Coordinates of C-alpha atoms in Angstrom, one line a residue:
Chain A
M219 CA 23.7 114.4 214.2
S220 CA 23.9 111.2 212.3
S221 CA 25.4 111.3 208.9
Q222 CA 21.9 110.6 207.5
T223 CA 20.6 113.9 208.7
Q224 CA 23.4 115.6 206.8
Q225 CA 24.5 118.3 209.1
A226 CA 27.6 119.2 211.1
G227 CA 27.5 117.8 214.6
G228 CA 29.7 118.5 217.5
A229 CA 29.9 121.5 219.7
A230 CA 27.2 123.6 218.1
P231 CA 24.5 121.5 216.6
T232 CA 21.5 123.3 215.2
T233 CA 18.3 122.6 217.1
A234 CA 16.5 123.6 213.9
S235 CA 17.3 120.3 212.2
A236 CA 14.7 118.3 210.5
P237 CA 11.7 120.5 211.1
A238 CA 8.9 118.4 212.4
P239 CA 5.4 119.1 211.5
R240 CA 3.7 121.4 214.1
R241 CA 2.1 119.1 216.6
R242 CA -1.3 119.5 218.0
R243 CA -1.2 121.2 221.3
R244 CA -1.5 118.6 224.0
G245 CA -3.3 119.2 227.2
G246 CA -1.5 121.5 229.7
R247 CA -0.2 118.7 231.9
A248 CA 1.0 116.4 229.1
R249 CA 3.2 119.1 227.6
W250 CA 5.3 119.2 230.8
T251 CA 5.6 115.4 231.2
G252 CA 8.7 115.5 228.9
W253 CA 10.6 116.9 231.8
L254 CA 10.1 113.7 233.8
F255 CA 11.9 111.9 231.0
V256 CA 14.8 114.4 231.1
A257 CA 15.1 114.5 234.9
P258 CA 17.2 111.3 235.6
A259 CA 19.7 112.2 232.9
L260 CA 19.9 115.8 234.0
L261 CA 20.4 114.7 237.7
V262 CA 23.4 112.5 237.0
Y263 CA 24.9 115.1 234.6
A264 CA 24.4 117.9 237.1
V265 CA 25.9 116.0 240.0
F266 CA 29.0 114.5 238.2
V267 CA 29.7 117.2 235.5
L268 CA 28.0 120.5 236.1
R269 CA 28.7 120.7 239.8
P270 CA 32.4 119.8 239.4
M271 CA 32.6 122.5 236.6
V272 CA 31.2 125.2 239.0
V273 CA 33.4 123.9 241.9
S274 CA 36.4 124.0 239.6
V275 CA 35.9 127.7 239.2
Q276 CA 35.4 128.1 243.0
Y277 CA 38.6 126.2 243.8
S278 CA 40.6 128.2 241.3
L279 CA 40.2 131.3 243.3
Y280 CA 41.8 129.8 246.4
D281 CA 45.1 128.5 247.6
W282 CA 44.4 125.1 249.0
D283 CA 46.5 122.0 249.7
G284 CA 43.5 119.7 249.8
V285 CA 43.7 119.2 253.5
G286 CA 44.1 122.3 255.7
A287 CA 42.6 125.8 255.5
S288 CA 42.2 127.6 252.2
T289 CA 43.1 131.2 251.4
Y290 CA 41.2 133.4 248.9
V291 CA 43.7 134.7 246.3
G292 CA 41.4 136.1 243.6
L293 CA 42.7 135.7 240.1
K294 CA 46.3 135.0 241.1
N295 CA 46.1 131.3 240.0
Y296 CA 45.1 132.6 236.6
S297 CA 47.8 135.2 236.2
R298 CA 50.3 132.5 237.1
L299 CA 49.3 130.6 234.0
F300 CA 51.1 133.4 232.0
T301 CA 53.9 134.2 234.4
D302 CA 55.0 130.7 235.6
S303 CA 57.2 129.2 233.0
V304 CA 56.2 125.6 233.6
L305 CA 52.5 126.4 233.3
S306 CA 52.8 128.6 230.2
H307 CA 55.2 126.2 228.6
S308 CA 52.6 123.3 229.0
I309 CA 49.9 125.4 227.3
L310 CA 52.3 126.3 224.5
N311 CA 53.1 122.6 224.1
A312 CA 49.4 121.8 223.7
F313 CA 49.4 124.2 220.7
K314 CA 52.5 122.6 219.3
L315 CA 50.8 119.2 219.6
I316 CA 47.9 120.5 217.5
V317 CA 50.3 120.6 214.5
F318 CA 50.9 116.9 214.9
F319 CA 47.5 115.7 216.1
S320 CA 45.5 117.9 213.7
A321 CA 47.4 119.3 210.8
V322 CA 49.3 116.1 210.0
P323 CA 46.3 113.7 210.1
V324 CA 44.0 116.1 208.3
L325 CA 46.4 117.0 205.5
L326 CA 47.8 113.5 205.0
G327 CA 44.3 112.1 205.3
L328 CA 43.1 114.5 202.5
L329 CA 46.1 113.4 200.3
I330 CA 45.5 109.7 200.9
A331 CA 41.7 109.8 200.7
T332 CA 42.0 111.7 197.3
S333 CA 44.4 109.0 196.1
I334 CA 42.2 106.1 197.0
R335 CA 38.9 107.7 196.0
A336 CA 39.1 105.8 192.7
I337 CA 39.3 102.4 194.5
A338 CA 37.0 103.2 197.4
A339 CA 34.7 100.4 196.5
S340 CA 37.4 97.7 196.0
R341 CA 37.9 94.7 198.3
L342 CA 41.2 96.2 199.5
A343 CA 39.4 99.3 200.7
V344 CA 36.9 97.2 202.6
V345 CA 39.8 95.5 204.5
A346 CA 41.4 98.8 205.0
R347 CA 38.4 100.2 206.7
T348 CA 38.9 97.7 209.5
V349 CA 42.6 97.9 209.7
L350 CA 42.8 101.7 209.8
F351 CA 40.4 101.8 212.7
L352 CA 42.6 99.6 214.9
P353 CA 44.4 102.6 216.5
Q354 CA 40.9 104.0 217.5
V355 CA 39.9 100.8 219.2
I356 CA 42.9 100.1 221.4
P357 CA 43.3 102.1 224.6
L358 CA 45.7 105.1 224.1
V359 CA 47.7 103.7 226.9
A360 CA 48.5 100.7 224.7
A361 CA 49.5 103.0 221.9
G362 CA 51.8 104.8 224.3
I363 CA 53.4 101.5 225.4
V364 CA 54.0 100.2 221.9
W365 CA 55.4 103.4 220.6
S366 CA 57.6 103.9 223.6
W367 CA 59.2 100.7 222.6
L368 CA 59.3 101.5 218.9
L369 CA 61.0 104.9 219.6
S370 CA 63.5 103.6 222.2
S371 CA 67.2 103.7 221.5
T372 CA 67.2 100.0 220.3
G373 CA 63.7 100.3 218.8
F374 CA 62.4 99.7 215.4
V375 CA 62.4 103.3 214.3
N376 CA 66.2 103.5 214.8
Q377 CA 66.6 100.1 213.2
V378 CA 64.9 101.5 210.0
L379 CA 67.0 104.7 210.1
G380 CA 70.1 102.5 210.3
W381 CA 68.9 100.5 207.2
V382 CA 68.6 103.7 205.1
G383 CA 72.0 105.0 206.2
L384 CA 70.8 107.5 208.7
G385 CA 72.4 105.7 211.7
G386 CA 73.9 109.0 212.7
V387 CA 70.6 110.6 213.8
T388 CA 69.4 107.7 215.9
R389 CA 68.7 108.5 219.6
A390 CA 66.3 107.7 222.4
W391 CA 63.6 109.9 220.9
L392 CA 61.4 110.2 223.9
G393 CA 64.3 111.0 226.2
D394 CA 65.6 113.9 224.1
F395 CA 64.9 117.5 225.1
T396 CA 64.4 118.6 221.5
F397 CA 62.5 115.6 220.1
A398 CA 60.4 114.3 223.0
L399 CA 57.4 116.5 222.1
P400 CA 57.5 115.8 218.4
A401 CA 57.9 112.1 219.1
V402 CA 54.7 112.2 221.3
G403 CA 53.1 114.1 218.4
V404 CA 54.0 111.3 216.0
I405 CA 52.2 108.8 218.3
G406 CA 49.1 111.0 218.2
A407 CA 49.3 111.4 214.5
W408 CA 49.4 107.6 214.1
V409 CA 46.3 107.2 216.3
L410 CA 44.3 109.8 214.4
L411 CA 45.4 109.4 210.8
G412 CA 43.3 106.4 210.0
L413 CA 40.1 107.9 211.5
C414 CA 40.6 111.2 209.5
T415 CA 41.4 109.3 206.3
L416 CA 38.2 107.2 206.6
L417 CA 36.0 110.1 207.6
L418 CA 37.2 112.2 204.6
L419 CA 36.9 109.2 202.3
A420 CA 33.3 108.7 203.4
G421 CA 32.7 112.3 202.5
M422 CA 34.3 111.9 199.1
T423 CA 32.2 108.9 198.1
K424 CA 29.1 111.1 198.6
I425 CA 30.3 113.6 195.9
D426 CA 28.4 113.3 192.6
P427 CA 30.9 111.5 190.2
S428 CA 29.5 113.5 187.3
L429 CA 31.1 116.6 188.8
Y430 CA 34.5 115.0 188.3
E431 CA 33.7 113.9 184.8
A432 CA 32.7 117.4 183.9
A433 CA 35.9 118.7 185.3
R434 CA 37.9 116.2 183.3
L435 CA 36.1 117.1 180.1
D436 CA 36.9 120.8 180.8
G437 CA 40.6 119.7 181.0
A438 CA 41.0 120.3 184.8
G439 CA 44.1 118.6 186.3
A440 CA 44.1 116.6 189.5
V441 CA 45.1 119.6 191.6
R442 CA 42.4 121.8 190.1
E443 CA 39.9 119.1 190.5
F444 CA 40.8 118.8 194.2
V445 CA 40.7 122.5 194.9
S446 CA 37.5 123.2 193.0
I447 CA 35.4 120.1 193.7
T448 CA 36.7 118.0 196.5
L449 CA 37.6 120.6 199.1
P450 CA 34.4 122.6 199.0
A451 CA 32.3 119.5 199.2
L452 CA 34.3 118.2 202.2
R453 CA 33.9 121.3 204.3
Q454 CA 31.8 119.5 206.9
E455 CA 34.0 116.4 207.1
I456 CA 37.1 118.5 207.5
G457 CA 35.4 120.4 210.3
V458 CA 34.7 117.2 212.1
C459 CA 38.3 116.0 211.7
V460 CA 39.7 119.3 212.9
T461 CA 37.3 119.3 215.9
V462 CA 38.0 115.8 217.0
T463 CA 41.8 116.1 216.6
V464 CA 42.1 119.5 218.2
I465 CA 40.3 118.2 221.3
A466 CA 42.5 115.2 221.3
A467 CA 45.6 117.4 221.2
L468 CA 44.5 119.9 223.9
A469 CA 43.2 117.2 226.2
S470 CA 46.0 114.8 225.7
F471 CA 47.0 112.8 228.7
D472 CA 47.2 109.0 228.4
I473 CA 49.9 108.9 225.7
I474 CA 52.2 111.4 227.5
Y475 CA 51.7 109.9 230.9
I476 CA 52.9 106.6 229.6
S477 CA 55.6 107.6 227.2
T478 CA 57.4 110.6 228.7
Q479 CA 55.7 111.6 231.9
G480 CA 56.1 115.2 230.6
G481 CA 59.9 114.9 230.5
P482 CA 62.8 115.1 230.0
G483 CA 62.6 118.2 232.2
N484 CA 59.3 119.7 231.3
S485 CA 59.9 119.5 227.6
S486 CA 56.8 117.5 226.8
M487 CA 54.6 118.7 229.6
V488 CA 50.9 119.3 228.6
P489 CA 48.1 120.9 230.5
G490 CA 46.2 117.6 231.2
L491 CA 49.3 116.0 232.8
E492 CA 50.2 119.2 234.6
I493 CA 46.7 119.3 236.2
F494 CA 47.2 115.7 237.4
Y495 CA 50.6 116.5 239.0
L496 CA 49.5 119.8 240.6
A497 CA 46.4 118.2 242.1
F498 CA 47.7 114.9 243.2
T499 CA 51.4 115.2 243.8
E500 CA 52.2 118.9 244.5
R501 CA 48.9 119.4 246.3
Q502 CA 48.2 122.7 244.7
V503 CA 44.4 122.2 244.2
G504 CA 43.7 125.9 243.4
Q505 CA 46.3 126.1 240.7
A506 CA 45.3 122.7 239.2
S507 CA 41.6 123.9 239.1
A508 CA 42.6 127.2 237.4
L509 CA 44.5 125.3 234.7
G510 CA 41.5 123.0 234.4
V511 CA 39.2 126.0 233.8
A512 CA 41.6 127.5 231.4
L513 CA 41.8 124.2 229.5
M514 CA 38.0 124.0 229.2
L515 CA 37.9 127.5 227.8
L516 CA 40.8 126.8 225.5
V517 CA 39.0 123.9 224.0
L518 CA 35.8 125.9 223.5
A519 CA 37.8 128.8 222.0
C520 CA 39.4 126.5 219.4
V521 CA 36.3 124.3 218.6
L522 CA 33.6 126.9 218.3
P523 CA 35.1 128.9 215.4
V524 CA 35.8 125.6 213.5
Q525 CA 32.2 124.6 214.0
W526 CA 30.9 128.0 212.9
L527 CA 33.1 128.0 209.8
T528 CA 32.3 124.5 208.7
K529 CA 28.6 124.3 209.5
E530 CA 26.3 123.4 206.7
R531 CA 24.8 126.7 205.6
D532 CA 21.0 126.5 205.2
E533 CA 20.5 127.0 201.5
Chain B
M200 CA 41.3 104.9 180.6
I201 CA 45.1 104.9 181.2
V202 CA 44.9 107.8 183.6
Q203 CA 42.4 106.0 185.8
R204 CA 44.4 102.8 185.9
R205 CA 47.5 104.7 187.0
E206 CA 45.5 106.5 189.6
A207 CA 44.1 103.3 191.0
L208 CA 47.6 101.8 191.2
V209 CA 48.9 104.8 193.1
G210 CA 45.9 104.6 195.4
R211 CA 46.5 100.9 196.1
V212 CA 50.2 101.5 196.9
L213 CA 49.4 104.3 199.3
L214 CA 46.6 102.4 201.0
V215 CA 48.8 99.4 201.5
L216 CA 51.6 101.6 202.9
L217 CA 49.1 103.2 205.3
M218 CA 47.9 99.8 206.4
V219 CA 51.5 98.6 207.0
I220 CA 52.2 101.7 209.2
T221 CA 49.0 101.0 211.1
V222 CA 49.8 97.4 211.7
L223 CA 53.5 97.5 212.3
P224 CA 53.3 98.5 216.0
F225 CA 51.0 95.6 216.7
V226 CA 53.5 93.2 214.9
S227 CA 56.3 94.7 217.0
L228 CA 54.4 94.1 220.1
V229 CA 53.7 90.4 219.5
V230 CA 57.2 89.7 218.2
T231 CA 58.8 91.4 221.2
A232 CA 56.6 89.5 223.6
L233 CA 58.2 86.3 222.4
H234 CA 61.8 87.2 223.4
E235 CA 63.5 86.0 226.5
P236 CA 62.2 87.9 229.6
G237 CA 64.5 90.6 230.8
T238 CA 66.3 91.1 227.5
Y239 CA 66.3 94.2 225.2
P240 CA 65.5 92.9 221.8
E241 CA 66.8 94.9 218.8
G242 CA 63.9 96.5 216.8
I243 CA 61.6 94.0 215.2
S244 CA 63.4 90.6 215.2
W245 CA 62.1 87.1 215.4
P246 CA 63.6 85.4 218.5
D247 CA 65.8 82.3 218.2
S248 CA 63.5 80.4 220.5
P249 CA 60.1 81.9 220.9
H250 CA 59.1 82.1 224.6
W251 CA 55.4 81.4 224.4
G252 CA 55.4 81.0 228.2
N253 CA 55.6 84.8 228.5
F254 CA 51.9 85.0 227.9
A255 CA 51.2 82.6 230.7
D256 CA 53.6 84.5 233.0
A257 CA 52.0 87.9 232.1
F258 CA 48.5 86.4 232.6
E259 CA 49.5 85.5 236.1
A260 CA 51.3 88.8 236.8
A261 CA 48.6 91.0 235.5
H262 CA 45.8 89.1 237.2
M263 CA 44.0 88.9 233.9
G264 CA 41.0 87.0 235.2
T265 CA 40.3 89.5 237.9
L266 CA 40.8 92.4 235.5
L267 CA 38.4 91.0 232.9
L268 CA 35.8 90.7 235.6
S269 CA 36.4 94.2 236.9
S270 CA 36.2 95.8 233.5
L271 CA 33.0 93.9 232.7
L272 CA 31.5 95.1 236.0
I273 CA 32.3 98.7 235.2
V274 CA 30.9 98.3 231.7
A275 CA 27.8 96.7 233.1
G276 CA 27.4 99.7 235.4
V277 CA 28.0 102.4 232.8
V278 CA 26.5 101.2 229.5
P279 CA 22.9 100.1 230.4
A280 CA 22.3 103.1 232.7
S281 CA 23.7 105.5 230.0
L282 CA 21.5 104.0 227.4
L283 CA 18.4 104.2 229.5
L284 CA 18.8 107.8 230.7
G285 CA 20.1 109.0 227.3
T286 CA 17.2 107.4 225.5
M287 CA 14.6 108.9 227.8
A288 CA 16.1 112.4 227.6
G289 CA 16.7 112.1 223.8
Y290 CA 13.0 111.1 223.4
A291 CA 11.9 114.2 225.3
F292 CA 14.3 116.6 223.4
G293 CA 13.7 115.1 220.0
H294 CA 10.1 114.1 220.1
L295 CA 8.1 115.7 223.0
R296 CA 9.8 119.1 222.8
M297 CA 8.2 120.4 225.9
P298 CA 8.4 124.1 226.8
G299 CA 12.0 125.2 227.6
H300 CA 13.6 122.1 226.2
R301 CA 16.0 124.0 224.0
A302 CA 17.9 125.8 226.8
V303 CA 18.4 122.6 228.8
F304 CA 19.5 120.7 225.6
L305 CA 22.2 123.4 225.1
L306 CA 23.4 122.7 228.6
F307 CA 24.0 119.1 227.6
V308 CA 25.7 120.2 224.3
L309 CA 28.1 122.3 226.5
G310 CA 29.5 119.1 228.0
L311 CA 30.2 117.6 224.6
T312 CA 33.7 119.0 224.2
L313 CA 34.6 119.0 227.9
P314 CA 38.1 117.7 228.5
F315 CA 37.9 115.3 231.5
E316 CA 40.9 116.9 233.1
G317 CA 39.0 120.2 233.5
I318 CA 36.8 118.7 236.2
L319 CA 39.2 116.1 237.5
T320 CA 40.3 117.9 240.7
P321 CA 36.8 118.7 242.1
L322 CA 35.5 115.3 241.0
Y323 CA 38.2 113.7 243.1
Y324 CA 37.1 115.5 246.3
Q325 CA 33.5 115.0 245.5
V326 CA 33.9 111.2 245.1
R327 CA 36.0 111.2 248.3
D328 CA 33.3 113.0 250.2
M329 CA 30.7 110.5 248.9
G330 CA 32.9 107.8 250.4
L331 CA 33.4 106.1 247.0
L332 CA 37.1 106.4 246.4
N333 CA 38.7 103.1 245.5
T334 CA 35.4 101.5 244.6
R335 CA 34.2 100.8 241.1
W336 CA 31.4 103.3 241.6
A337 CA 34.1 106.0 241.5
I338 CA 34.5 105.2 237.8
I339 CA 31.0 104.2 237.0
L340 CA 29.0 107.2 238.2
P341 CA 31.2 110.0 236.8
L342 CA 31.4 108.2 233.5
I343 CA 27.6 108.0 233.2
G344 CA 27.5 111.7 233.7
L345 CA 30.4 112.4 231.4
F346 CA 28.9 110.3 228.6
M347 CA 25.5 111.8 229.0
P348 CA 25.9 114.7 226.6
F349 CA 26.9 112.4 223.8
S350 CA 24.2 109.8 224.6
V351 CA 21.5 112.4 224.7
L352 CA 22.6 114.0 221.5
W353 CA 22.9 110.7 219.7
M354 CA 19.4 109.5 220.8
R355 CA 17.9 112.9 220.1
A356 CA 19.2 112.7 216.5
H357 CA 17.3 109.5 216.2
F358 CA 14.0 110.7 217.8
V359 CA 14.0 113.9 215.7
N360 CA 13.4 111.7 212.6
V361 CA 10.5 109.7 214.1
P362 CA 7.2 110.9 212.6
Q363 CA 4.8 112.5 215.1
E364 CA 1.9 110.5 213.6
L365 CA 3.2 107.4 215.4
S366 CA 2.5 108.9 218.9
E367 CA -0.7 110.5 217.8
A368 CA -2.0 107.2 216.6
A369 CA -0.9 105.6 219.8
S370 CA -2.5 108.2 222.0
V371 CA -5.8 107.9 220.1
D372 CA -5.5 104.2 221.1
G373 CA -5.3 105.3 224.7
A374 CA -1.6 104.6 225.4
N375 CA 0.0 107.1 227.8
L376 CA 3.5 108.6 227.2
W377 CA 5.2 105.9 229.3
Q378 CA 3.6 103.1 227.4
Q379 CA 4.2 104.8 224.0
F380 CA 7.9 105.1 225.0
W381 CA 8.4 101.5 225.9
R382 CA 6.2 99.8 223.4
I383 CA 6.7 101.9 220.3
Q384 CA 9.7 104.2 220.5
V385 CA 12.3 101.9 222.2
P386 CA 11.8 99.0 219.8
L387 CA 12.2 101.4 216.9
A388 CA 15.3 102.8 218.4
V389 CA 17.2 99.5 218.6
P390 CA 19.7 100.2 215.8
A391 CA 20.6 103.6 217.2
L392 CA 20.8 102.1 220.7
S393 CA 23.2 99.3 219.7
S394 CA 25.6 101.6 218.0
L395 CA 25.6 103.9 221.0
G396 CA 26.1 100.8 223.2
L397 CA 29.2 99.7 221.3
L398 CA 30.8 103.2 221.5
L399 CA 30.1 103.5 225.2
F400 CA 31.5 100.0 225.8
L401 CA 34.7 100.9 224.0
W402 CA 35.1 104.3 225.8
T403 CA 34.5 102.8 229.2
W404 CA 36.8 99.9 228.6
N405 CA 39.6 102.3 227.5
Q406 CA 39.1 104.9 230.1
F407 CA 42.4 105.6 231.8
L408 CA 42.4 109.0 233.6
L409 CA 39.5 108.4 235.9
A410 CA 40.7 104.9 236.7
I411 CA 44.2 106.0 237.9
V412 CA 43.0 109.0 239.8
L413 CA 40.0 107.6 241.6
V414 CA 41.0 103.9 242.1
D415 CA 44.3 102.9 243.6
D416 CA 43.8 99.1 243.3
P417 CA 44.5 98.0 239.7
T418 CA 42.2 95.0 240.1
K419 CA 39.2 97.4 240.5
R420 CA 40.1 99.4 237.5
T421 CA 39.2 99.4 233.8
M422 CA 41.4 97.5 231.3
A423 CA 43.3 100.6 230.3
G424 CA 43.9 101.6 233.9
A425 CA 45.3 98.2 234.8
L426 CA 47.6 98.4 231.8
G427 CA 49.0 101.6 233.2
A428 CA 49.7 99.9 236.5
F429 CA 51.2 96.9 234.8
Q430 CA 53.6 99.2 232.9
G431 CA 54.7 100.8 236.2
Q432 CA 55.4 97.4 237.6
Y433 CA 57.1 95.6 234.7
G434 CA 58.2 98.6 232.6
T435 CA 61.8 97.4 232.6
D436 CA 61.1 93.9 231.5
I437 CA 60.2 94.7 227.9
P438 CA 59.1 91.2 226.6
L439 CA 56.9 90.6 229.7
L440 CA 55.4 94.1 229.3
C441 CA 54.6 93.4 225.7
A442 CA 53.1 90.1 226.5
G443 CA 50.9 91.7 229.1
S444 CA 49.9 94.4 226.7
V445 CA 49.0 91.8 224.0
L446 CA 46.8 90.0 226.6
I447 CA 45.1 93.2 227.7
L448 CA 44.4 94.2 224.1
A449 CA 43.2 90.8 223.1
P450 CA 39.6 91.1 224.3
T451 CA 39.1 94.5 222.7
L452 CA 40.5 93.4 219.4
A453 CA 38.4 90.2 219.5
V454 CA 35.2 92.1 220.1
F455 CA 36.2 94.7 217.4
L456 CA 36.9 92.0 214.8
L457 CA 33.7 90.2 215.6
F458 CA 31.5 93.4 215.2
Q459 CA 33.8 95.2 212.9
R460 CA 31.2 96.5 210.5
Q461 CA 29.0 97.9 213.3
F462 CA 32.0 99.4 215.0
V463 CA 33.3 101.1 211.9
T464 CA 29.9 102.6 211.1
A465 CA 29.4 103.6 214.8
L466 CA 32.8 105.2 215.0
L467 CA 32.4 107.1 211.8
Q468 CA 29.0 108.4 212.9
G469 CA 30.2 108.9 216.4
S470 CA 33.0 111.3 215.4
V471 CA 30.5 113.3 213.3
K472 CA 28.4 113.7 216.3
G473 CA 31.1 114.1 218.9

């Protein structure tokens, strides 16, 4: 859904958008010709996405090392997601990352976008639009490398802490059992903050300014203005931000692979990386597939309610 | 009004602060790349004698020339094919609306939120059985499939807004569907196509997971995949690693700054759709 069609996009777009005038019935054959246009796309999609999805479910019911014979084990691989501490811990970590990847960028983004709403048309804001998109343009791998260096024991983060007299708390953040996961979360927040801010700002500039003037005349303060006017009008944009960032958190791989490899111990292990290790180093193909299926379902379970809550209601 | 002036000032300060936080990591990367190879520079500090030669060394070590070619080949495989197939399907879903199109369209929507890791394991064995492991096709073909939901949705959103009268006039003039598509619909869809092309280029270029799983040879990977290998090799030599990272980022940043307005628009729209 482009922003011009004014509706929430993402996981559950409405097919009832932009009602087209009822067409004249074409002849019987012409009405089916459309399928020829869909066929090539559907073929590639079926072979490289739908088939692996189905096979994922199939693999997940077996014990298989990728080479020899496989044994049918039913749902054991799924029950292990709850009982095996490493597996359940990785899923828990994914939820912890949502706080950093989603809550921080969306809340901070709201705060910043509200503050710069007044100067959204200024030259500074135009420059900012480019600068704030930089983290979205570079590969996540690069973000991981840069931040690994910034967060290292002699890195810039500790340098700044030393300047402000917090030299006592400096440490190798990514090598610390307590702080590795939050440190990874900070990297994700950095990547997503600019995108969220700009999306929310774009939504705010569409709000009718006379609403704000009326609120001012009624003596509403900044907070009241935000809660009564800005938030309700931004429901759709907030939904988009939450959707994008939650998927980024649950499916995180690149940043963690580069910065911590899931360590120290398993303290920053996430499902995406665990699937990679299970499938390609520990040769537990069935278990890797089960975690993959669980991850797909987890993303849907988190994204669909958000879509439903923030969809434009048809007035 | 005083209130508004103060608000504007607070806004400017916050905005500048946010920009600084965004740019600092890049500054750190460039500055660190100029330090003596093999040293551990402290934080962000300008070296006594900048080692500009690090970039040349990293260029050699990372096989930049080969890498650029490899990434371009992968992009050339993914982007045009995705655009063509996505546009054809989008045209059918948005404009022709043949019987049963809704159910199949939902099937595409299903793939929109799919985490790549979810199908990674079977994909590996499938690509292996096709005999494509370690070739660029191992990245190209799955990516065309994985980007298809987004491409179809994006192009459908365009075609939904094309008036039906256009086709009706064309069919009165005796153009069949195929001619209508190529002569009338595709030229009109160029703006939508170019934004989609930019996004697909960026996502292909930055694709990491598929590259490291399906292709062992870094010189046959995407830029991001090669950067991962480079880190594994030179991870201990921080200045050289930073120099290599700067080089690998340079093409992306150059293209971004060149087409910044189209990129920003496309990325904003793209998130709304994706």
